[in-house]
């Protein structure tokens, strides 16, 4: 029998109807996936059942898509570790960043059993102390925990609320074209968690030019999922995410910031050894059979939006 956490009945129904999951076939699907991974000389991947099923579910049980995603997942993490992996989980600077609560998963999913809601406070960190790569390492670590812990996120995906209160020009200048491409490529091509929508709130009109430029670097699907609500965000956001599902600080009933940070930290501490072991996994391009993707060419030369007037 597969070593998996049983899904609640409502989620199992969705997994079967929308993700093509056949419970009686899960064991064989996992075995086929694991055997393929073990035959790849260049790939050193985790192969426990709970990890692998997140790729199968995220790819709606297309084995070829799951193979591609897990390969790109480890390829990108190996090639750009400073952007995609947590380098030192015990680094005081990292712990301080974590406890700021830049990105928080809210306890109750949308409509009780829908996508997980993630509340992202984009302006909460100091751009003088942290760069966007630090934020992405933390975000990717959080997503990895979700792949293992959060069945609602794995089955139904996630909805993000990006709160741009306190967002400054210094924050904006960190969003270079290369950073945007690295972020969007990993989300679209390498992770099994499905982004359903991104709702941006408290975005000043002066940043519209920046957002329009950022969107040009996003895949079409991600462009279609991005909604900018400005400073009068309540009515348009509530049509998609009813107020009760927001955190208390936004007038909702879905946990307070301090409670969410504490809960997130407790889960993170459970994964300390897991993250310490991550250096064991990745790819060795010298052993790859067939061509590899030239991500340096895709991401291009590091640049910035410094010419934009975003104040």
mmCIF file of C-alpha atoms in Angstrom, residues 155-304:
data_model
loop_
_atom_site.group_PDB
_atom_site.id
_atom_site.type_symbol
_atom_site.label_atom_id
_atom_site.label_comp_id
_atom_site.label_asym_id
_atom_site.label_seq_id
_atom_site.Cartn_x
_atom_site.Cartn_y
_atom_site.Cartn_z
ATOM 1 C CA UNK A 155 -5.487 19.087 -5.224
ATOM 2 C CA UNK A 156 -7.116 22.511 -5.675
ATOM 3 C CA UNK A 157 -4.114 24.790 -6.130
ATOM 4 C CA UNK A 158 -3.739 28.168 -4.497
ATOM 5 C CA UNK A 159 -4.967 31.749 -4.744
ATOM 6 C CA UNK A 160 -2.554 34.516 -3.819
ATOM 7 C CA UNK A 161 -3.393 37.912 -2.371
ATOM 8 C CA UNK A 162 -0.450 40.286 -2.834
ATOM 9 C CA UNK A 163 -0.767 43.202 -0.433
ATOM 10 C CA UNK A 164 1.383 46.078 -1.691
ATOM 11 C CA UNK A 165 0.932 48.348 1.294
ATOM 12 C CA UNK A 166 4.364 49.781 2.162
ATOM 13 C CA UNK A 167 5.768 48.677 -1.222
ATOM 14 C CA UNK A 168 8.478 51.119 -2.285
ATOM 15 C CA UNK A 169 10.571 52.019 -5.310
ATOM 16 C CA UNK A 170 13.437 50.033 -3.772
ATOM 17 C CA UNK A 171 11.229 46.932 -3.714
ATOM 18 C CA UNK A 172 10.196 47.534 -7.315
ATOM 19 C CA UNK A 173 13.778 47.840 -8.527
ATOM 20 C CA UNK A 174 14.485 44.314 -7.305
ATOM 21 C CA UNK A 175 11.965 42.955 -9.810
ATOM 22 C CA UNK A 176 14.346 42.681 -12.748
ATOM 23 C CA UNK A 177 13.347 40.874 -15.971
ATOM 24 C CA UNK A 178 15.600 37.957 -14.993
ATOM 25 C CA UNK A 179 13.992 37.700 -11.550
ATOM 26 C CA UNK A 180 10.495 37.740 -13.059
ATOM 27 C CA UNK A 181 11.420 35.003 -15.552
ATOM 28 C CA UNK A 182 13.049 32.865 -12.868
ATOM 29 C CA UNK A 183 9.999 33.211 -10.673
ATOM 30 C CA UNK A 184 7.414 32.539 -13.395
ATOM 31 C CA UNK A 185 9.336 29.676 -15.040
ATOM 32 C CA UNK A 186 9.656 27.762 -11.794
ATOM 33 C CA UNK A 187 5.994 28.287 -10.938
ATOM 34 C CA UNK A 188 4.773 27.240 -14.390
ATOM 35 C CA UNK A 189 7.234 24.520 -15.431
ATOM 36 C CA UNK A 190 8.762 23.019 -12.299
ATOM 37 C CA UNK A 191 6.320 22.976 -9.388
ATOM 38 C CA UNK A 192 3.236 20.771 -9.222
ATOM 39 C CA UNK A 193 1.196 23.304 -7.243
ATOM 40 C CA UNK A 194 -1.283 25.089 -9.488
ATOM 41 C CA UNK A 195 -1.622 28.847 -9.256
ATOM 42 C CA UNK A 196 -5.308 29.703 -9.749
ATOM 43 C CA UNK A 197 -5.267 33.486 -9.365
ATOM 44 C CA UNK A 198 -3.202 36.403 -8.065
ATOM 45 C CA UNK A 199 -5.083 39.386 -6.650
ATOM 46 C CA UNK A 200 -2.970 42.499 -6.054
ATOM 47 C CA UNK A 201 -4.337 44.944 -3.484
ATOM 48 C CA UNK A 202 -3.179 48.356 -2.256
ATOM 49 C CA UNK A 203 -1.221 48.896 -5.469
ATOM 50 C CA UNK A 204 -0.750 52.644 -6.127
ATOM 51 C CA UNK A 205 -1.515 53.887 -9.619
ATOM 52 C CA UNK A 206 2.141 54.892 -10.003
ATOM 53 C CA UNK A 207 3.061 51.202 -10.202
ATOM 54 C CA UNK A 208 0.736 50.333 -13.078
ATOM 55 C CA UNK A 209 3.538 50.872 -15.590
ATOM 56 C CA UNK A 210 5.723 48.429 -13.673
ATOM 57 C CA UNK A 211 2.997 45.792 -13.596
ATOM 58 C CA UNK A 212 2.321 46.162 -17.292
ATOM 59 C CA UNK A 213 6.002 45.573 -17.986
ATOM 60 C CA UNK A 214 6.236 42.637 -15.569
ATOM 61 C CA UNK A 215 3.249 40.985 -17.233
ATOM 62 C CA UNK A 216 5.088 40.880 -20.583
ATOM 63 C CA UNK A 217 7.638 38.525 -19.031
ATOM 64 C CA UNK A 218 4.989 36.150 -17.678
ATOM 65 C CA UNK A 219 3.571 33.134 -19.517
ATOM 66 C CA UNK A 220 0.145 33.802 -21.027
ATOM 67 C CA UNK A 221 -1.599 31.657 -18.411
ATOM 68 C CA UNK A 222 -0.059 33.662 -15.591
ATOM 69 C CA UNK A 223 -0.992 36.930 -17.291
ATOM 70 C CA UNK A 224 -4.608 35.789 -17.385
ATOM 71 C CA UNK A 225 -4.548 34.939 -13.659
ATOM 72 C CA UNK A 226 -3.199 38.338 -12.537
ATOM 73 C CA UNK A 227 -5.754 40.887 -11.272
ATOM 74 C CA UNK A 228 -4.748 44.392 -10.125
ATOM 75 C CA UNK A 229 -7.278 45.959 -7.753
ATOM 76 C CA UNK A 230 -5.468 49.140 -6.675
ATOM 77 C CA UNK A 231 -6.270 50.902 -3.426
ATOM 78 C CA UNK A 232 -10.055 50.451 -3.717
ATOM 79 C CA UNK A 233 -9.718 46.699 -3.691
ATOM 80 C CA UNK A 234 -12.473 45.556 -1.367
ATOM 81 C CA UNK A 235 -15.411 45.210 -3.770
ATOM 82 C CA UNK A 236 -13.542 43.530 -6.666
ATOM 83 C CA UNK A 237 -11.590 41.218 -4.344
ATOM 84 C CA UNK A 238 -14.631 40.168 -2.320
ATOM 85 C CA UNK A 239 -16.309 38.971 -5.528
ATOM 86 C CA UNK A 240 -13.549 36.390 -5.832
ATOM 87 C CA UNK A 241 -12.459 35.931 -2.225
ATOM 88 C CA UNK A 242 -15.263 36.689 0.260
ATOM 89 C CA UNK A 243 -14.124 38.816 3.174
ATOM 90 C CA UNK A 244 -14.566 36.056 5.779
ATOM 91 C CA UNK A 245 -11.700 34.127 4.165
ATOM 92 C CA UNK A 246 -9.226 36.996 4.655
ATOM 93 C CA UNK A 247 -7.029 37.435 7.745
ATOM 94 C CA UNK A 248 -8.381 39.430 10.678
ATOM 95 C CA UNK A 249 -6.208 42.419 9.769
ATOM 96 C CA UNK A 250 -8.206 42.742 6.529
ATOM 97 C CA UNK A 251 -11.527 42.368 8.323
ATOM 98 C CA UNK A 252 -11.793 38.613 7.829
ATOM 99 C CA UNK A 253 -12.061 35.564 10.061
ATOM 100 C CA UNK A 254 -9.165 33.488 8.721
ATOM 101 C CA UNK A 255 -6.528 33.896 11.437
ATOM 102 C CA UNK A 256 -4.440 36.830 12.639
ATOM 103 C CA UNK A 257 -0.975 37.627 11.302
ATOM 104 C CA UNK A 258 0.734 36.714 14.590
ATOM 105 C CA UNK A 259 -1.153 33.411 14.830
ATOM 106 C CA UNK A 260 -0.325 32.546 11.236
ATOM 107 C CA UNK A 261 3.374 33.327 11.678
ATOM 108 C CA UNK A 262 3.571 31.178 14.810
ATOM 109 C CA UNK A 263 1.776 28.259 13.166
ATOM 110 C CA UNK A 264 3.948 28.550 10.064
ATOM 111 C CA UNK A 265 7.105 28.568 12.185
ATOM 112 C CA UNK A 266 6.055 25.424 14.074
ATOM 113 C CA UNK A 267 5.507 23.562 10.802
ATOM 114 C CA UNK A 268 8.794 24.869 9.450
ATOM 115 C CA UNK A 269 10.689 23.607 12.473
ATOM 116 C CA UNK A 270 9.415 20.095 11.732
ATOM 117 C CA UNK A 271 11.183 20.338 8.386
ATOM 118 C CA UNK A 272 14.585 21.492 9.638
ATOM 119 C CA UNK A 273 16.272 18.140 8.959
ATOM 120 C CA UNK A 274 14.441 17.869 5.651
ATOM 121 C CA UNK A 275 15.953 21.130 4.420
ATOM 122 C CA UNK A 276 19.388 20.242 5.766
ATOM 123 C CA UNK A 277 19.272 17.114 3.591
ATOM 124 C CA UNK A 278 18.344 18.976 0.415
ATOM 125 C CA UNK A 279 21.965 19.233 -0.764
ATOM 126 C CA UNK A 280 21.830 15.494 -1.527
ATOM 127 C CA UNK A 281 19.326 16.024 -4.325
ATOM 128 C CA UNK A 282 19.666 17.635 -7.724
ATOM 129 C CA UNK A 283 21.045 16.883 -11.175
ATOM 130 C CA UNK A 284 24.448 16.157 -12.671
ATOM 131 C CA UNK A 285 24.369 17.510 -16.227
ATOM 132 C CA UNK A 286 27.451 15.484 -17.160
ATOM 133 C CA UNK A 287 25.363 12.333 -16.749
ATOM 134 C CA UNK A 288 22.254 13.559 -18.565
ATOM 135 C CA UNK A 289 21.221 11.530 -21.601
ATOM 136 C CA UNK A 290 19.998 13.919 -24.279
ATOM 137 C CA UNK A 291 20.001 17.723 -24.462
ATOM 138 C CA UNK A 292 19.423 19.983 -21.469
ATOM 139 C CA UNK A 293 17.500 23.260 -21.355
ATOM 140 C CA UNK A 294 19.668 26.372 -21.648
ATOM 141 C CA UNK A 295 18.128 28.434 -18.862
ATOM 142 C CA UNK A 296 20.838 31.101 -19.079
ATOM 143 C CA UNK A 297 19.554 31.859 -22.556
ATOM 144 C CA UNK A 298 15.927 31.855 -21.401
ATOM 145 C CA UNK A 299 16.507 34.116 -18.402
ATOM 146 C CA UNK A 300 18.891 36.470 -20.194
ATOM 147 C CA UNK A 301 21.285 38.992 -18.740
ATOM 148 C CA UNK A 302 20.420 40.507 -15.376
ATOM 149 C CA UNK A 303 18.896 43.951 -15.795
ATOM 150 C CA UNK A 304 16.509 46.229 -13.971
#
